[in-house]
Coordinates of C-alpha atoms in Angstrom, one line a residue:
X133 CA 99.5 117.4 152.2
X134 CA 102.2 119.0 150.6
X135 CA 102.4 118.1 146.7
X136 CA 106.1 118.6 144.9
X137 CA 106.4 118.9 140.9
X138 CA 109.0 116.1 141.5
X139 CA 106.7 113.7 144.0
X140 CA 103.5 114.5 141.2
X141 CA 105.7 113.1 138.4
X142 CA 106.8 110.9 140.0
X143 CA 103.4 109.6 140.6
X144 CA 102.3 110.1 137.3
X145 CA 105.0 108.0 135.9
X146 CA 103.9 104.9 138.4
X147 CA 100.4 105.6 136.9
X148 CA 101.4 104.8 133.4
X149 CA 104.3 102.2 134.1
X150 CA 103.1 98.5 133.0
X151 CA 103.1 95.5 135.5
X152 CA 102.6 93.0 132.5
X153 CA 105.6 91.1 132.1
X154 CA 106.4 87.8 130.0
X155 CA 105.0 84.5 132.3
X156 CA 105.6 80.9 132.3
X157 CA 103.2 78.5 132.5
X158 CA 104.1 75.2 133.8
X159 CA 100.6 73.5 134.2
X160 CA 98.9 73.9 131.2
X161 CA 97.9 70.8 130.3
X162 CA 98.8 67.5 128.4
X163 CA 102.7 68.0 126.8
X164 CA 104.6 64.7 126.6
X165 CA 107.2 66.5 124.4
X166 CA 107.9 68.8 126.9
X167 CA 107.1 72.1 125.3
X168 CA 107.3 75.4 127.2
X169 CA 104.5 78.4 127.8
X170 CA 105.8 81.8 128.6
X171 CA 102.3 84.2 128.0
X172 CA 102.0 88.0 128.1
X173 CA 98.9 89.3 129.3
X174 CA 98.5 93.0 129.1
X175 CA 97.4 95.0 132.4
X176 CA 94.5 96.5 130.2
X177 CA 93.0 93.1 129.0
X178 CA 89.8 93.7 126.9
X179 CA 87.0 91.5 127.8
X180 CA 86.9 88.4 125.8
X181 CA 90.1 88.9 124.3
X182 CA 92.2 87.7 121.1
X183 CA 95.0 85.5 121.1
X184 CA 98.3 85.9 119.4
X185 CA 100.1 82.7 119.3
X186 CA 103.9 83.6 118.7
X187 CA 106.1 80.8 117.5
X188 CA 109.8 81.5 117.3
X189 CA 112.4 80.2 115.1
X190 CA 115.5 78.1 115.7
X191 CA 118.3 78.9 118.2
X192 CA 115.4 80.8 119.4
X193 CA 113.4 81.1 122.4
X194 CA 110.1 82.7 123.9
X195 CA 111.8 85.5 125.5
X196 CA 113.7 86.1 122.4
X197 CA 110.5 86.5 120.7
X198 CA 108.7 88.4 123.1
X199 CA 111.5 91.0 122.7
X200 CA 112.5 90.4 119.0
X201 CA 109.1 91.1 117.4
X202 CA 106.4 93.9 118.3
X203 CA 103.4 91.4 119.5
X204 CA 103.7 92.4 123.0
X205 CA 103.4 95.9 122.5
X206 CA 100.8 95.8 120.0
X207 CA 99.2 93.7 122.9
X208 CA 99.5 96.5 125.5
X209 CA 97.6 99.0 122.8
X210 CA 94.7 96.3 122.1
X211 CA 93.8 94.2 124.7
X212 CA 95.2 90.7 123.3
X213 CA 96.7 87.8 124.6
X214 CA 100.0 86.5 123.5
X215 CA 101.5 83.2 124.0
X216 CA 104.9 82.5 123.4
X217 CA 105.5 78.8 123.0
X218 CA 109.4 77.1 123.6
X219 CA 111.1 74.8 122.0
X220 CA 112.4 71.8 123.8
X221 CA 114.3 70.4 121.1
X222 CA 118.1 70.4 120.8
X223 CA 118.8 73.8 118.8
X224 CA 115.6 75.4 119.5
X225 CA 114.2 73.7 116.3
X226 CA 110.1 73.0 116.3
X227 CA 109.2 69.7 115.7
X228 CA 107.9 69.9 112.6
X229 CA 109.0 66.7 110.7
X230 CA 107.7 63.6 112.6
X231 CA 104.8 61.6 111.7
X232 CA 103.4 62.7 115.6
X233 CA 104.0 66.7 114.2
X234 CA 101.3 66.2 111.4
X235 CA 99.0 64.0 113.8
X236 CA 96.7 65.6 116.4
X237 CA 96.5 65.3 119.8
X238 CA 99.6 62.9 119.3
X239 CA 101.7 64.6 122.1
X240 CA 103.7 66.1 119.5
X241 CA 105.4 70.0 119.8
X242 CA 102.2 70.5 117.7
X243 CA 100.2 69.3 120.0
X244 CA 101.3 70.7 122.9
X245 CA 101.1 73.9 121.6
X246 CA 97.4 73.8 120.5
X247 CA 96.7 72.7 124.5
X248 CA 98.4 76.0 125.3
X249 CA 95.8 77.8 123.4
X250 CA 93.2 76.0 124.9
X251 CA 94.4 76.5 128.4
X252 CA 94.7 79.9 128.0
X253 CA 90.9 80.3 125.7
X254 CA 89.7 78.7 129.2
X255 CA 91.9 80.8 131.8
X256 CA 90.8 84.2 130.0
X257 CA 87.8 83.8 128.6
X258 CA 89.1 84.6 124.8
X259 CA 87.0 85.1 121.8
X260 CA 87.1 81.3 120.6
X261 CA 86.9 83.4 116.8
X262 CA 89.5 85.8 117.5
X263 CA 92.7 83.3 117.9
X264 CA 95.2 83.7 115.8
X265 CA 98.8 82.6 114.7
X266 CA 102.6 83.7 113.6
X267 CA 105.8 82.4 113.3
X268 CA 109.4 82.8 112.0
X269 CA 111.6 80.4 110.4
X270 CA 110.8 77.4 112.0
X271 CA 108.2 79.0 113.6
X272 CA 106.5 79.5 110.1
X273 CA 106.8 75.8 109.3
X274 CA 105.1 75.1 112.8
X275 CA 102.5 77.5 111.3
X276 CA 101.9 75.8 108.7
X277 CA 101.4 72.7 110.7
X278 CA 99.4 74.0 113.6
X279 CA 97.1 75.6 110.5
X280 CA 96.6 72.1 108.8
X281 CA 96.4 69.8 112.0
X282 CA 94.5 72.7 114.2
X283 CA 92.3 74.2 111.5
X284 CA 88.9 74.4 114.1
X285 CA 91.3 76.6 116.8
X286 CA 93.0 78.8 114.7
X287 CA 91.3 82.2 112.6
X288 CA 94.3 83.3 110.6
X289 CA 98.0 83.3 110.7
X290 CA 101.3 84.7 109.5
X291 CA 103.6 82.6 108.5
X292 CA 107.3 84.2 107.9
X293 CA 110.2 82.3 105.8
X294 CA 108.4 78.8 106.2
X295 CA 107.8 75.4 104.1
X296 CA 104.5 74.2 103.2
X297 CA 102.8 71.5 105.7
X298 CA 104.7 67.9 105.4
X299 CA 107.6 69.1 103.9
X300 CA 109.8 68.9 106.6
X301 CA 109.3 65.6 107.2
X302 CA 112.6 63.2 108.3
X303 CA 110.6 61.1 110.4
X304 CA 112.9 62.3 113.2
X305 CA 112.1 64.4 115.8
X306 CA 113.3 68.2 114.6
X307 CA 115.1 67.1 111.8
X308 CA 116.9 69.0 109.1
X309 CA 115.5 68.4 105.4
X310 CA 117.8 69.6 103.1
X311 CA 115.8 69.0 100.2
X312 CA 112.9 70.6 101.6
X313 CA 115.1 73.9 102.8
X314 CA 116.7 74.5 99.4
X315 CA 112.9 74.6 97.9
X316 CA 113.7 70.7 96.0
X317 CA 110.3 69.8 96.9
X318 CA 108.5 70.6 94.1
X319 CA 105.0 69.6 93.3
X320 CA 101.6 70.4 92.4
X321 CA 98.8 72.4 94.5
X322 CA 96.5 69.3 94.5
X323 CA 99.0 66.9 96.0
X324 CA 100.3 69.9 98.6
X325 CA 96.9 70.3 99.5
X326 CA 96.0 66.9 100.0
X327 CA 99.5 66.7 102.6
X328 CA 97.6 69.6 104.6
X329 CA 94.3 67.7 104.6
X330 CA 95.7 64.6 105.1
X331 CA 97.1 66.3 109.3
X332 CA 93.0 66.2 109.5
X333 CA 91.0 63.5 107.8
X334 CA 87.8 64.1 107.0
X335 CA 87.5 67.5 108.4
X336 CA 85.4 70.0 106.1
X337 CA 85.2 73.1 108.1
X338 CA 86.4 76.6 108.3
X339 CA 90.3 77.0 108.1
X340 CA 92.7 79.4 109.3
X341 CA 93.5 82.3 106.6
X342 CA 97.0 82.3 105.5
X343 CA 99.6 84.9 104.9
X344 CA 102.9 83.3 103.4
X345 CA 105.7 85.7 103.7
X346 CA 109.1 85.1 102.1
X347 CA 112.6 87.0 100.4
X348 CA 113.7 86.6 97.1
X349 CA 117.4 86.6 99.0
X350 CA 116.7 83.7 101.4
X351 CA 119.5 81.3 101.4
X352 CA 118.7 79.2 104.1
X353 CA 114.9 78.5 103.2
X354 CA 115.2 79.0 100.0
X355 CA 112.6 81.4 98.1
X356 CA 110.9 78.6 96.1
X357 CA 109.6 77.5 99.1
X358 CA 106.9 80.7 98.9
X359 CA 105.6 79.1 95.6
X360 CA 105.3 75.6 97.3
X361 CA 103.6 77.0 100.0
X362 CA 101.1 79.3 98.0
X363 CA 100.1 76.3 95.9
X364 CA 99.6 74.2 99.7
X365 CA 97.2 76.7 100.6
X366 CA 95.7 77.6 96.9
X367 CA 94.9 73.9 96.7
X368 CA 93.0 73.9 100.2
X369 CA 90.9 76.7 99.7
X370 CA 90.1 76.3 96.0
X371 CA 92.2 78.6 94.3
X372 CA 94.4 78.5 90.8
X373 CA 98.2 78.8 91.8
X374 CA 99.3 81.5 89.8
X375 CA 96.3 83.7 89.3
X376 CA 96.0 85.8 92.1
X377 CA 93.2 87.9 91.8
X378 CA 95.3 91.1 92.6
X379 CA 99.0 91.8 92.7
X380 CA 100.1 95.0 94.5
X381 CA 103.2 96.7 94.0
X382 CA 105.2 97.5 96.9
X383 CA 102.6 96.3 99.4
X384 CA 102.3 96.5 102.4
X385 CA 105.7 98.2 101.7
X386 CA 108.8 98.4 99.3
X387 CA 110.4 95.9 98.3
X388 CA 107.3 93.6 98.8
X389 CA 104.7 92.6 96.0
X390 CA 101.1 91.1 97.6
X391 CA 99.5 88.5 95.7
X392 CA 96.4 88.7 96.8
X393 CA 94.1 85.1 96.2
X394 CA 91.4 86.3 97.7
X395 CA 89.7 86.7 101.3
X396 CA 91.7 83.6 102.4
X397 CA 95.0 83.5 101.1
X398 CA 97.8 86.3 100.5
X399 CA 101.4 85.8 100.0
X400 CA 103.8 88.5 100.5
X401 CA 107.4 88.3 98.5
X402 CA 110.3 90.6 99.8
X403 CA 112.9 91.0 96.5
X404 CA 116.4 91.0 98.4
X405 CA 115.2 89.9 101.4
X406 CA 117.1 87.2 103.5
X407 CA 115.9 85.0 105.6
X408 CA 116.5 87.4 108.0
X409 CA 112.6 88.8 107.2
X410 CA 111.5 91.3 109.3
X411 CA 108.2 90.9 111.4
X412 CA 105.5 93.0 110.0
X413 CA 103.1 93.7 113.2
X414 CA 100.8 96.2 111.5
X415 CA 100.0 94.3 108.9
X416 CA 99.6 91.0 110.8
X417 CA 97.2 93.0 113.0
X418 CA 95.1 93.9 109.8
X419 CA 95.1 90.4 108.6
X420 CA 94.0 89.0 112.1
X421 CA 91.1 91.8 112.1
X422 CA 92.5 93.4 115.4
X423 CA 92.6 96.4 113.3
X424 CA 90.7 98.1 110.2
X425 CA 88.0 96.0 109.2
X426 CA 86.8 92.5 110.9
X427 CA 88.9 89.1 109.3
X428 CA 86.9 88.0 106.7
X429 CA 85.2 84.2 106.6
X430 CA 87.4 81.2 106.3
X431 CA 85.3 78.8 105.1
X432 CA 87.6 76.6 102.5
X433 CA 86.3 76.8 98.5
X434 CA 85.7 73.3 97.3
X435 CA 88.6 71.5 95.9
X436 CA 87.9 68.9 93.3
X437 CA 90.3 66.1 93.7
X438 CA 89.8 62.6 92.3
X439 CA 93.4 61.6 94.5
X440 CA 94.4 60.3 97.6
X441 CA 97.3 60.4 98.6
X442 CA 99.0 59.7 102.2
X443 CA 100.5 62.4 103.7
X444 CA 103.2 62.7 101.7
X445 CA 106.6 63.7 103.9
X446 CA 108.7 64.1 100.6
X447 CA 107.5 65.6 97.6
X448 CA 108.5 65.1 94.0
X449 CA 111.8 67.1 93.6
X450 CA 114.1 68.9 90.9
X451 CA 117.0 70.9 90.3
X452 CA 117.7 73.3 93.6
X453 CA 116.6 76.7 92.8
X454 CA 119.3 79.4 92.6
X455 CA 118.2 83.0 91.9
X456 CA 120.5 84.8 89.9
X457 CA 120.7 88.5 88.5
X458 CA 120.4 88.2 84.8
X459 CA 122.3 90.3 82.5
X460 CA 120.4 93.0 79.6
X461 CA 116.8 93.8 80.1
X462 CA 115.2 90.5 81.5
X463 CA 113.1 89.5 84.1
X464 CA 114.5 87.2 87.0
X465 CA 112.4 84.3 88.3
X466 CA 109.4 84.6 89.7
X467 CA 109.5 88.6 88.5
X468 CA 106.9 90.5 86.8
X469 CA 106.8 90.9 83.4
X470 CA 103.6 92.0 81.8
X471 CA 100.6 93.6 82.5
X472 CA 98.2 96.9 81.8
X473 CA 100.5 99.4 82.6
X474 CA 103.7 97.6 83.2
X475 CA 107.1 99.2 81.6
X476 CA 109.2 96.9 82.6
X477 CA 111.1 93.7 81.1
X478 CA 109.0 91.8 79.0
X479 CA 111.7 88.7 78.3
X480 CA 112.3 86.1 81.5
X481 CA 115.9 84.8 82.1
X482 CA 116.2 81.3 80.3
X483 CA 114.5 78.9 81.0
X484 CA 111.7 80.7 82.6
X485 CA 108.8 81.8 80.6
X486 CA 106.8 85.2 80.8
X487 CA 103.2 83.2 82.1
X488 CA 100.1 85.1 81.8
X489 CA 98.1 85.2 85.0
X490 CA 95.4 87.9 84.3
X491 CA 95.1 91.8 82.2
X492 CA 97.5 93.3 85.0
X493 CA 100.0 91.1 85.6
X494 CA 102.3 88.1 84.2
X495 CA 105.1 86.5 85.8
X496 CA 108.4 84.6 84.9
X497 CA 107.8 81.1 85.7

């Protein structure tokens, strides 16, 4: 048989060319809210894989997702599983403000989703301790959900530009909260915590880890919405708000800062980032454990709380948060100032107040 340099490469190229393309699934189980499954499975599927659940934002859609962020391809070079779930609300909005969106197994967007993961844990054979979560936007406030109303499924998650859990509520399907959006919803890490456990009472077993990302430059959810939903999570795993155990310095990149809690909890703060955040798939793939070194237990810290409270939809609010660029040598909100080593303003804008959190660092607050 007669072999050409053109017919070879040709050959070659086939070899390497992927069949895996994004899939809907239309039977996948119980959805009375009518949610969509597109999944991507790679054509090299390692056995027992991971799952990526990818959870887009508004106007959005799976496809736009699937192309939009690097999951897929990260997918095709480890062997994971990613589902991309689709809105079926007007706007491409999640559900994530109805008393069904904090309830489980109430046939909510929520719940449809977590029956997605389930379907495809079943169809696949995935590692039931290797399923994780992300999301953008409104994708990040249905990560935040899924994380306190699904804590058994889920491993760890990513959440990008979100709310805390409950604080979207309108008691409408896919509502707007204004309050909650321009970071209004102010309120301690005990009462946000209870709002997350409240999605699941009486559970007292592992939950997802949680990576809160956000920009200093977000005007449409605005940035104090990364200090609501650090002190959400702080409260459920048993941390102090405000004294992270580490804070890193243009981590994973510039212009982020990692506040690192501990094994369970990091939040990641962009200074001039919009709400525009880019999806960081490197690092999501180190915090999932799909990379470098295996995710590290989730079992929650005890939490002493002598309250109950319902789960709350509205939190107690104050003045909206605008970030403004001081003039002379001081500190913005929320910026460092103080600290072994630090050389940089040591006086916060009025009214904020440079707040000791540990030797290394102190921040306005």
């Amino acid at each position: 048989m007669k072999f050409s340099l053109t017919s070879g490469l040709l050959a070659a190229l086939a070899g390497l060319s992927s069949a895996a393309s994004l899939t809907q699934v239309s039977n996948f189980g119980s959805n009375p809210s009518g949610a969509r499954m597109y999944i991507y499975v790679p054509d090299r599927l390692a056995s027992n894989p991971a799952i990526v659940t990818a959870v887009h934002y508004c106007t959005g859609t799976a496809n736009a997702f699937y192309t939009g962020t690097p999951y897929a391809r990260l997918a095709d070079q480890h062997g994971f599983i990613v589902i991309y779930p689709e809105s079926p609300n007007s706007g491409g909005c999640w559900d994530v403000s109805s008393q069904a969106a904090y309830t489980r197994n109430s046939g909510s967007n929520s719940h449809a989703i977590a029956t997605m993961v389930n379907w495809a844990i079943s169809q696949y054979g995935a590692d039931r301790d290797r399923i994780f979560l992300a999301g953008t936007s409104s994708g990040a406030m249905m990560t935040n959900v899924l994380a306190a109303t699904y804590p058994d499924l889920f491993k760890a998650a990513s959440a990008y530009a979100g709310v805390p859990a409950g604080c979207f509520s309108t008691n409408s399907v896919a509502g707007w909260n204004s309050t909650c959006a321009n970071g209004q919803s102010i309120t301690t890490q005990e009462h946000w915590a209870q709002v997350a456990k409240n999605m699941y009472p009486g559970y007292d077993g592992p939950r997802p880890r949680m990576m809160i990302y956000h920009g200093s430059a977000d005007s449409t959810i605005y940035p104090r919405n990364f200090n609501e939903t650090m002190k959400q999570w702080a409260g459920v795993f048993g941390y102090t708000y405000g004294s992270p155990q580490q804070t890193l310095n243009n981590n994973p990149a510039a212009p982020y800062t990692k506040y690192v809690y501990g094994a369970n909890l990091v939040g990641v703060y962009g200074t001039g980032v919009t709400h525009d955040i880019p999806v960081n798939g490197a690092h999501d793939m180190e915090w999932f454990g799909i990379t470098g070194q295996p995710a590290a237990s989730s079992s929650p810290a005890p939490v002493a709380s002598s309250t109950t409270l319902a789960t709350s939809t509205r939190a107690a609010t104050s003045a909206a948060v605008t970030p403004t660029q001081p003039s002379g040598c001081t500190a913005a909100r929320w910026a460092q100032c103080g600290g072994q080593g630090f050389s940089g303003c040591t006086v916060c804008a009025s009214p904020y107040k440079c707040t000791f959190s540990n030797n290394w660092y102190s921040q306005c607050l």
